[in-house]
Amino acid sequence: MYRFVNPLLKHIIHRSSFDTAARKQCLMYLKALRTLQFNGLNTIFLGETDISESLITGEKILQEDSLNWPTWTLVHAASSQGWVPWRYRVLLRDELPMKQDEDIFQEFCDSLNKFYGKCIIVVREKRQPSVLQTKEPTAQEKITHPQAPSVIYMSSIECCPQIAKANGHELLSVPLPYNYLHPMDVAWSSLKWFIINNRKEFCLRSIERTYSYRCILFSDLVEKGLEKMTLSKWKMATNKVRRWENYYLDTFA
């Protein structure tokens, strides 16, 4: 008699070795994070999200056509105290340079010094590494840089640990299997729901004799959408992340 293995069960069986390495990586990240927090550094989450033109206009398009539509990348940061007061970026994807800009990250570090002092900048790396690091780190790496990256790449900017350290900050990257330890997705979801539900209120329409056109106040729409992610919502999101961090510290230790 032939026996067929459920694909989901098969996936679970074959990922055990990956789980072990991922747990070690997560534990290293959390220990470094807690050590830096204990030393008085503020935790800042830096993230980005893509906003397509179809999301802004509400026009329905085919999946294959969506690649030809403009897409903007929003770069912003926040903490349990709310959005970071800096000049966040909305960058058109087609105009992004082939080499991500370090100047934006330098400006961001300067803003953190002005408003918070020394900080832990927590990011989610956009580019997935081909091999998960399993090499046993040194004691110093465990305390400061659990992954010791030379550069952490996002879609829009380049985050350099040397630039962060030169400004008194530390740069950490959330391990890929544990992306939910980075609370920015809650804010992006809130922003996009606001865009969907309120884009008509930020729309100006002009009807001429031979043609008509529509203008959407994109900057105002984004600004108002970001305001909907209030201080209480940020506290709720970061507290949830904190509970997960405590759980993994107890479980993986």
CSV table of N, CA and C in Angstrom, one decimal, residues 2 72 110 147 160 171 220 227 238:
chain,number,residue,atom,x,y,z
A,2,TYR,N,0.6,2.2,-0.9
A,2,TYR,CA,1.3,3.4,-1.0
A,2,TYR,C,0.8,4.4,0.1
A,72,TRP,N,5.4,53.8,-4.8
A,72,TRP,CA,6.2,54.6,-3.9
A,72,TRP,C,6.6,53.8,-2.7
A,110,ASP,N,21.2,61.5,12.9
A,110,ASP,CA,21.3,62.9,13.4
A,110,ASP,C,20.0,63.3,14.1
A,147,GLN,N,24.6,39.5,14.6
A,147,GLN,CA,24.8,39.1,13.2
A,147,GLN,C,26.0,39.7,12.5
A,160,CYS,N,24.1,51.4,7.6
A,160,CYS,CA,25.5,51.0,7.9
A,160,CYS,C,25.7,51.0,9.4
A,171,LEU,N,23.0,49.3,15.6
A,171,LEU,CA,22.1,48.8,14.6
A,171,LEU,C,21.9,47.3,14.7
A,220,ASP,N,-0.9,64.8,1.6
A,220,ASP,CA,-1.9,65.0,2.7
A,220,ASP,C,-2.6,63.7,3.1
A,227,GLU,N,-1.1,59.9,11.0
A,227,GLU,CA,-1.7,60.4,12.2
A,227,GLU,C,-2.6,59.4,12.9
A,238,THR,N,4.0,47.9,20.5
A,238,THR,CA,5.3,47.6,21.0
A,238,THR,C,5.2,46.7,22.3
